[in-house]
Amino acid sequence: MAAKFTFFQVGNGDMTLVRLADFNVTTILIDCHIRSKADDPNDDTPDVARALRERLLRDDKDRPYVDAFMLSHPDKDHCGGLSKHFWLGHPDEYPDDKKDRWEKRIIIRELWSSPLVFRRRSKNHTLCDDAIAFNKEARRRVQYWRDHRWASSGNRIKIMGEDVDGKTDDLRSILVKSDEWFSDINGSSSSVFRAQLLAPAPHEDDANLEEQLTKNESSIVMNMEIWPSQFSSKRTRFFVGGDAEVLIWERMWERFENAPETLAYDLLLAPHHCSWHTLSWDSWSGKGEDAKVSEAARNALGQAKQSATIVSSSKKIVDDLNDPPCIRAKREYRAILREVDGWFACTEENGSKGVLELESASDGTVIKAAVAVAAAATSAAAAAAPRAGALKK
């Protein structure tokens, strides 16, 4: 099986499933945004919870699971529905074994979390209930590791980026520092995946910069290398950056202008749902066509490889003053892709049946995949199953 990338149709939000081309079909879920309307059988909002479960394997207790879940940053449009659809707690206390298989909450084998991103976000914003629940579960897993210096599947956590004041100094075994590479997922080294963490990093020696980063939607920024198959020599580079705004991308170019291959990608998830604030300090609604592009931010996001793809996880992009998504940002991304014969896609415009599904080609590029899900989903029982979250208790 080729490596696959599933972008769920969640409006202006993010929810992306990566399935690796290894024997275990390792899964990495980046963010989730499962709206209450998506759980309503009387609403035509795509049932992304069902679409996700259809693409997940189950363990020997028939519990659905993801091998890793990464929260890029704790906004509701990146973690909505988390508590309802994922089990947050010790796996030994999992309470859903007697539920219908489509109602069972999803086990997160390993959590990827950034305490620094949480700290910056909570400084000026009130966290939503799902973000608070995620943070509580992250703290539980960190404490579990501190108590045991080891953790089993369902209790594991990987810390993305150092925290302030030395708070993560004793967590080196589960800590990935900015600029470091890692290839282990849920306690096992992968032969078809590796990733470099590019942000966040603390700047305690520069209070002004730290304050600016807090205001610029600090997020986990990561460039993944994913092998199209177990026998491939090429790799697909998948670049993600949550809702990171213009300052963060300007700093990326400042850091890597002399090593632009660090930022190169075959597949880019357009930051902040194709927002203009990723590429400019100016307001699109205020200045319109007079708004100026930040050359440094555009350069950071412009390292597209030949035949690259950029995906906007958003509503349909139209020519108006909305932001996000923003028509001007779309034009900039399409200009970037024009130079490499690439493709721009929007989940709402280019997806089908709740998803936009791509797969790695042998040369490392990505192509649109035929929608195929787990065999169980094609059974008569599965076909008749109600929406996840819609069953009466």
Coordinates of C-alpha atoms in Angstrom, one line a residue:
M1 CA 0.0 0.0 0.0
A2 CA 1.2 3.5 -0.8
A3 CA 1.5 6.1 1.9
K4 CA -1.8 8.1 2.0
F5 CA -2.8 11.6 3.2
T6 CA -6.5 12.1 4.0
F7 CA -7.7 15.7 4.5
F8 CA -11.1 15.8 6.0
Q9 CA -13.8 18.3 5.0
V10 CA -14.1 20.2 8.2
G11 CA -14.8 23.7 6.9
N12 CA -12.2 26.3 8.2
G13 CA -10.4 23.8 10.4
D14 CA -7.7 21.1 10.2
M15 CA -8.0 17.3 10.4
T16 CA -5.4 15.3 8.5
L17 CA -4.7 11.5 8.7
V18 CA -1.3 10.2 7.4
R19 CA -1.1 6.5 6.8
L20 CA 2.4 5.1 6.4
A21 CA 3.4 2.4 3.9
D22 CA 4.7 0.0 6.6
F23 CA 3.5 -3.4 7.5
N24 CA 1.5 -2.1 10.5
V25 CA -0.1 0.8 8.5
T26 CA 1.0 3.3 11.1
T27 CA -1.3 6.3 11.5
I28 CA -0.6 9.9 12.4
L29 CA -3.6 12.2 13.0
I30 CA -2.8 15.9 12.8
D31 CA -5.5 17.9 14.6
C32 CA -9.2 17.2 14.6
H33 CA -12.3 19.3 14.0
I34 CA -15.4 17.2 14.4
R35 CA -18.3 19.6 14.5
S36 CA -21.6 18.7 16.3
K37 CA -23.4 19.1 12.9
A38 CA -21.2 16.3 11.5
D39 CA -22.6 13.9 14.1
D40 CA -26.2 14.8 13.3
P41 CA -27.8 12.3 10.9
N42 CA -30.3 15.0 9.8
D43 CA -27.6 17.4 8.7
D44 CA -25.6 17.2 5.4
T45 CA -22.3 18.2 7.0
P46 CA -19.8 15.5 6.1
D47 CA -19.6 12.7 8.8
V48 CA -15.9 13.0 9.3
A49 CA -15.9 11.0 12.5
R50 CA -17.3 8.0 10.6
A51 CA -14.8 8.6 7.7
L52 CA -11.9 8.6 10.2
R53 CA -13.0 5.4 11.9
E54 CA -13.3 3.7 8.6
R55 CA -9.7 4.4 7.9
L56 CA -8.3 3.2 11.3
L57 CA -7.3 -0.3 12.4
R58 CA -8.5 -1.9 15.6
D59 CA -6.5 -3.6 18.3
D60 CA -7.1 -7.1 19.7
K61 CA -9.9 -5.7 21.9
D62 CA -11.6 -4.2 18.8
R63 CA -10.8 -0.7 19.9
P64 CA -10.0 1.8 17.1
Y65 CA -6.7 3.7 17.5
V66 CA -4.3 6.1 16.0
D67 CA -0.6 5.5 16.6
A68 CA 0.0 9.2 17.1
F69 CA -2.1 12.3 17.5
M70 CA -0.4 15.7 17.0
L71 CA -2.2 18.9 18.1
S72 CA -0.6 21.8 16.2
H73 CA -2.1 24.3 18.5
P74 CA -5.1 24.5 20.8
D75 CA -7.8 26.3 18.9
K76 CA -11.3 24.8 18.7
D77 CA -11.0 24.4 14.9
H78 CA -8.0 22.1 15.5
C79 CA -9.3 20.1 18.5
G80 CA -13.1 20.3 18.3
G81 CA -14.8 17.0 19.1
L82 CA -11.7 15.5 20.8
S83 CA -13.4 14.5 24.1
K84 CA -16.4 13.0 22.4
H85 CA -14.5 10.9 19.9
F86 CA -11.2 10.0 21.5
W87 CA -10.5 8.3 24.8
L88 CA -8.5 10.6 27.1
G89 CA -7.3 8.5 30.0
H90 CA -5.4 5.4 30.9
P91 CA -6.1 2.6 28.4
D92 CA -6.8 0.2 31.3
E93 CA -9.8 2.4 32.2
Y94 CA -11.3 2.4 28.7
P95 CA -15.1 2.2 29.1
D96 CA -16.4 1.7 25.6
D97 CA -15.8 -2.0 25.0
K98 CA -19.6 -2.8 25.0
K99 CA -20.6 0.0 22.7
D100 CA -21.4 -0.3 19.1
R101 CA -18.0 -0.4 17.2
W102 CA -18.8 2.9 15.4
E103 CA -19.4 4.6 18.8
K104 CA -16.2 3.5 20.5
R105 CA -13.8 6.3 21.3
I106 CA -10.5 6.2 19.5
I107 CA -7.4 5.3 21.5
I108 CA -4.4 7.6 21.1
R109 CA -1.4 5.4 21.4
E110 CA 1.1 8.4 21.5
L111 CA 0.3 12.1 22.0
W112 CA 2.4 14.7 20.4
S113 CA 2.1 18.0 22.3
S114 CA 3.8 21.3 22.7
P115 CA 3.5 22.8 26.2
L116 CA 5.1 26.0 24.9
V117 CA 2.4 26.4 22.2
F118 CA -0.2 25.9 25.0
R119 CA 1.5 28.4 27.2
R120 CA 1.6 31.1 24.5
R121 CA -2.0 30.5 23.4
S122 CA -3.5 30.5 26.9
K123 CA -1.7 33.8 27.8
N124 CA -4.2 35.9 25.7
H125 CA -7.0 33.5 24.9
T126 CA -9.5 31.3 26.9
L127 CA -8.9 27.7 25.9
C128 CA -12.0 25.7 24.7
D129 CA -13.1 22.6 26.7
D130 CA -11.4 20.2 24.2
A131 CA -8.1 22.1 24.5
I132 CA -8.3 21.9 28.3
A133 CA -9.1 18.2 28.1
F134 CA -6.1 17.6 25.7
N135 CA -3.8 19.5 28.0
K136 CA -5.0 17.5 31.0
E137 CA -4.3 14.3 29.2
A138 CA -0.9 15.5 28.1
R139 CA -0.1 16.3 31.8
R140 CA -1.3 12.9 32.8
R141 CA 1.0 11.2 30.4
V142 CA 4.0 13.4 31.3
Q143 CA 3.4 12.5 35.0
Y144 CA 3.1 8.9 34.1
W145 CA 6.5 9.0 32.4
R146 CA 8.0 10.9 35.3
D147 CA 6.7 8.2 37.8
H148 CA 7.8 5.2 35.7
R149 CA 10.5 6.5 33.3
W150 CA 8.7 4.3 30.8
A151 CA 5.3 4.2 29.2
S152 CA 3.2 1.7 27.3
S153 CA 1.0 2.3 24.3
G154 CA -1.9 4.6 25.3
N155 CA 0.2 6.3 27.9
R156 CA 3.0 7.6 25.7
I157 CA 3.7 11.2 24.9
K158 CA 6.2 13.1 22.8
I159 CA 7.0 16.7 23.7
M160 CA 7.4 18.9 20.7
G161 CA 9.8 21.7 21.7
E162 CA 11.3 22.8 24.9
D163 CA 9.3 24.7 27.5
V164 CA 10.3 27.8 29.4
D165 CA 12.2 27.9 32.7
G166 CA 13.7 24.4 32.2
K167 CA 10.3 22.8 32.7
T168 CA 11.2 20.0 30.2
D169 CA 14.8 19.5 31.2
D170 CA 14.0 16.2 32.9
L171 CA 12.0 14.9 29.9
R172 CA 14.9 14.6 27.4
S173 CA 13.9 11.0 26.5
I174 CA 10.5 12.1 25.3
L175 CA 11.5 15.6 24.1
V176 CA 12.1 16.7 20.5
K177 CA 13.9 20.0 20.4
S178 CA 13.5 22.5 17.6
D179 CA 15.6 21.5 14.5
E180 CA 15.9 17.9 15.7
W181 CA 14.9 14.9 13.6
F182 CA 13.0 11.9 14.9
S183 CA 11.7 8.7 13.4
D184 CA 10.1 6.8 16.3
I185 CA 6.3 6.5 16.6
N186 CA 4.7 4.9 19.6
G187 CA 7.9 3.5 20.9
S188 CA 9.1 2.0 17.6
S189 CA 11.6 3.3 15.1
S190 CA 10.1 3.7 11.6
S191 CA 11.9 2.8 8.3
V192 CA 9.4 4.8 6.2
F193 CA 9.0 8.0 8.2
R194 CA 11.1 10.7 9.8
A195 CA 10.4 14.3 10.6
Q196 CA 12.2 17.5 11.6
L197 CA 10.7 19.8 14.2
L198 CA 11.1 23.5 13.2
A199 CA 9.0 25.2 15.8
P200 CA 8.3 26.1 18.5
A201 CA 11.4 27.1 20.5
P202 CA 11.5 29.4 23.7
H203 CA 13.1 32.8 23.5
E204 CA 13.3 33.7 27.2
D205 CA 16.2 36.1 26.6
D206 CA 14.0 38.2 24.3
A207 CA 10.7 39.2 26.0
N208 CA 9.6 41.3 23.0
L209 CA 10.1 38.5 20.6
E210 CA 8.4 36.0 22.9
E211 CA 5.4 38.4 23.1
Q212 CA 5.2 38.8 19.3
L213 CA 5.3 35.0 18.8
T214 CA 2.5 34.7 21.3
K215 CA 0.4 37.0 19.2
N216 CA 1.3 35.2 15.9
E217 CA -0.6 32.0 16.4
S218 CA 2.4 30.0 17.6
S219 CA 2.0 26.4 16.3
I220 CA 4.0 23.2 15.8
V221 CA 5.8 23.5 12.5
M222 CA 7.2 20.3 11.1
N223 CA 8.5 18.9 7.9
M224 CA 7.9 15.2 7.5
E225 CA 9.7 12.8 5.1
I226 CA 7.5 9.9 4.2
W227 CA 8.5 7.0 2.0
P228 CA 5.9 6.2 -0.7
S229 CA 6.4 2.5 -0.1
Q230 CA 8.7 0.2 1.9
F231 CA 10.9 -0.2 -1.2
S232 CA 11.1 3.4 -2.3
S233 CA 14.2 5.4 -2.6
K234 CA 12.4 8.7 -3.0
R235 CA 10.5 10.5 -0.2
T236 CA 7.4 12.7 0.0
R237 CA 8.0 15.8 2.1
F238 CA 4.9 16.9 3.9
F239 CA 5.1 20.4 5.5
V240 CA 2.6 21.4 8.2
G241 CA 2.5 24.6 10.3
G242 CA -0.9 24.8 12.1
D243 CA -2.1 28.5 12.2
A244 CA 1.4 30.0 12.3
E245 CA 1.3 33.6 11.0
V246 CA 3.6 35.9 9.1
L247 CA 6.2 36.6 11.8
I248 CA 6.9 32.9 12.3
W249 CA 7.3 32.3 8.6
E250 CA 9.6 35.4 8.3
R251 CA 11.8 33.9 11.1
M252 CA 11.8 30.6 9.2
W253 CA 13.3 32.3 6.2
E254 CA 15.8 34.1 8.4
R255 CA 16.9 30.8 9.8
F256 CA 17.0 28.8 6.6
E257 CA 17.6 31.2 3.8
N258 CA 21.0 29.5 3.3
A259 CA 19.5 26.0 3.6
P260 CA 16.2 26.4 1.8
E261 CA 16.0 22.6 1.3
T262 CA 14.9 22.5 5.0
L263 CA 11.6 24.1 3.9
A264 CA 11.2 22.2 0.7
Y265 CA 8.0 20.2 0.2
D266 CA 6.0 18.0 -2.1
L267 CA 2.9 18.6 -0.1
L268 CA 2.0 21.7 2.0
L269 CA -1.0 22.1 4.3
A270 CA -1.6 25.8 3.7
P271 CA -1.2 27.5 7.2
H272 CA -4.3 28.9 8.9
H273 CA -6.7 27.6 6.2
C274 CA -5.2 29.7 3.4
S275 CA -5.1 32.9 5.5
W276 CA -3.6 36.1 4.2
H277 CA -2.1 36.7 7.6
T278 CA 0.3 33.9 6.9
L279 CA 1.9 35.9 4.1
S280 CA 1.4 39.5 5.1
W281 CA 1.2 42.0 8.0
D282 CA -1.5 43.9 6.2
S283 CA -5.2 43.4 6.6
W284 CA -6.9 42.0 3.5
S285 CA -10.3 43.4 4.4
G286 CA -8.7 46.8 5.2
K287 CA -6.3 47.2 2.3
G288 CA -7.4 44.7 -0.3
E289 CA -5.2 44.6 -3.4
D290 CA -2.9 47.3 -1.8
A291 CA -1.9 44.8 0.9
K292 CA 1.7 43.9 0.6
V293 CA 3.2 40.4 0.6
S294 CA 6.0 39.7 3.1
E295 CA 8.8 38.5 0.8
A296 CA 10.5 36.5 3.6
A297 CA 7.3 34.7 4.6
R298 CA 6.5 34.0 0.9
N299 CA 10.0 32.6 0.4
A300 CA 9.6 30.3 3.4
L301 CA 6.4 28.9 2.1
G302 CA 7.6 29.0 -1.5
Q303 CA 10.0 26.1 -1.5
A304 CA 7.8 23.9 -3.6
K305 CA 9.4 21.0 -5.3
Q306 CA 8.6 19.9 -8.8
S307 CA 4.9 19.0 -9.2
A308 CA 4.1 20.0 -5.6
T309 CA 0.6 20.2 -4.1
I310 CA -0.7 22.7 -1.7
V311 CA -4.0 21.9 0.2
S312 CA -6.2 24.5 1.8
S313 CA -8.3 22.9 4.6
S314 CA -11.1 25.4 4.4
K315 CA -14.4 26.4 3.0
K316 CA -14.7 27.2 -0.7
I317 CA -12.3 30.1 -1.6
V318 CA -14.2 33.0 -3.3
D319 CA -13.3 36.5 -4.4
D320 CA -14.4 38.5 -1.4
L321 CA -13.0 40.1 1.8
N322 CA -13.1 37.0 3.9
D323 CA -9.9 35.8 5.6
P324 CA -9.5 32.9 6.1
P325 CA -9.7 31.5 3.5
C326 CA -8.4 34.4 1.4
I327 CA -8.5 34.7 -2.4
R328 CA -5.3 36.7 -2.4
A329 CA -3.5 34.0 -0.5
K330 CA -4.7 31.4 -2.9
R331 CA -3.4 33.5 -5.8
E332 CA 0.0 33.6 -4.1
Y333 CA 0.1 29.9 -3.6
R334 CA -0.9 29.2 -7.2
A335 CA 1.8 31.6 -8.4
I336 CA 4.3 29.5 -6.4
L337 CA 3.0 26.3 -7.9
R338 CA 3.0 27.7 -11.4
E339 CA 6.8 27.7 -11.4
V340 CA 6.9 23.9 -10.6
D341 CA 3.8 22.7 -12.5
G342 CA 2.0 22.0 -9.2
W343 CA -1.6 21.8 -8.1
F344 CA -3.6 23.8 -5.5
A345 CA -6.5 22.1 -3.9
C346 CA -9.3 23.0 -1.4
T347 CA -10.9 20.4 0.8
E348 CA -14.4 21.8 0.2
E349 CA -14.0 22.3 -3.5
N350 CA -11.9 19.2 -4.4
G351 CA -12.9 16.6 -1.8
S352 CA -15.6 13.9 -2.1
K353 CA -17.6 12.0 0.5
G354 CA -16.1 14.1 3.3
V355 CA -12.4 13.7 2.3
L356 CA -9.7 14.8 -0.1
E357 CA -7.5 11.8 -0.3
L358 CA -3.9 11.8 -1.8
E359 CA -1.2 9.2 -2.0
S360 CA 2.5 9.2 -2.5
A361 CA 3.7 8.4 -6.0
S362 CA 7.0 6.5 -6.5
D363 CA 8.8 9.8 -7.4
G364 CA 7.8 11.4 -4.1
T365 CA 5.1 13.6 -5.5
V366 CA 1.4 13.2 -4.4
I367 CA -1.5 12.2 -6.6
K368 CA -5.2 12.1 -6.0
A369 CA -6.2 8.7 -4.7
A370 CA -9.3 6.6 -5.2
V371 CA -11.2 6.6 -1.9
A372 CA -10.6 3.2 -0.4
V373 CA -11.3 2.4 3.3
A374 CA -10.9 -0.6 5.6
A375 CA -12.6 -3.8 4.5
A376 CA -15.0 -3.6 7.4
A377 CA -16.5 -0.5 6.1
T378 CA -17.7 -2.2 3.0
S379 CA -19.7 -4.8 4.9
A380 CA -23.5 -4.7 5.1
A381 CA -23.3 -4.0 8.7
A382 CA -21.0 -1.0 8.2
A383 CA -23.1 0.3 5.4
A384 CA -26.2 0.4 7.7
A385 CA -24.4 1.9 10.7
P386 CA -25.5 5.3 11.9
R387 CA -23.2 8.3 12.2
A388 CA -20.6 8.2 14.9
G389 CA -22.0 10.0 17.9
A390 CA -25.6 9.6 16.7
L391 CA -26.6 6.5 18.6
K392 CA -28.9 6.9 21.6
K393 CA -27.5 5.8 24.9

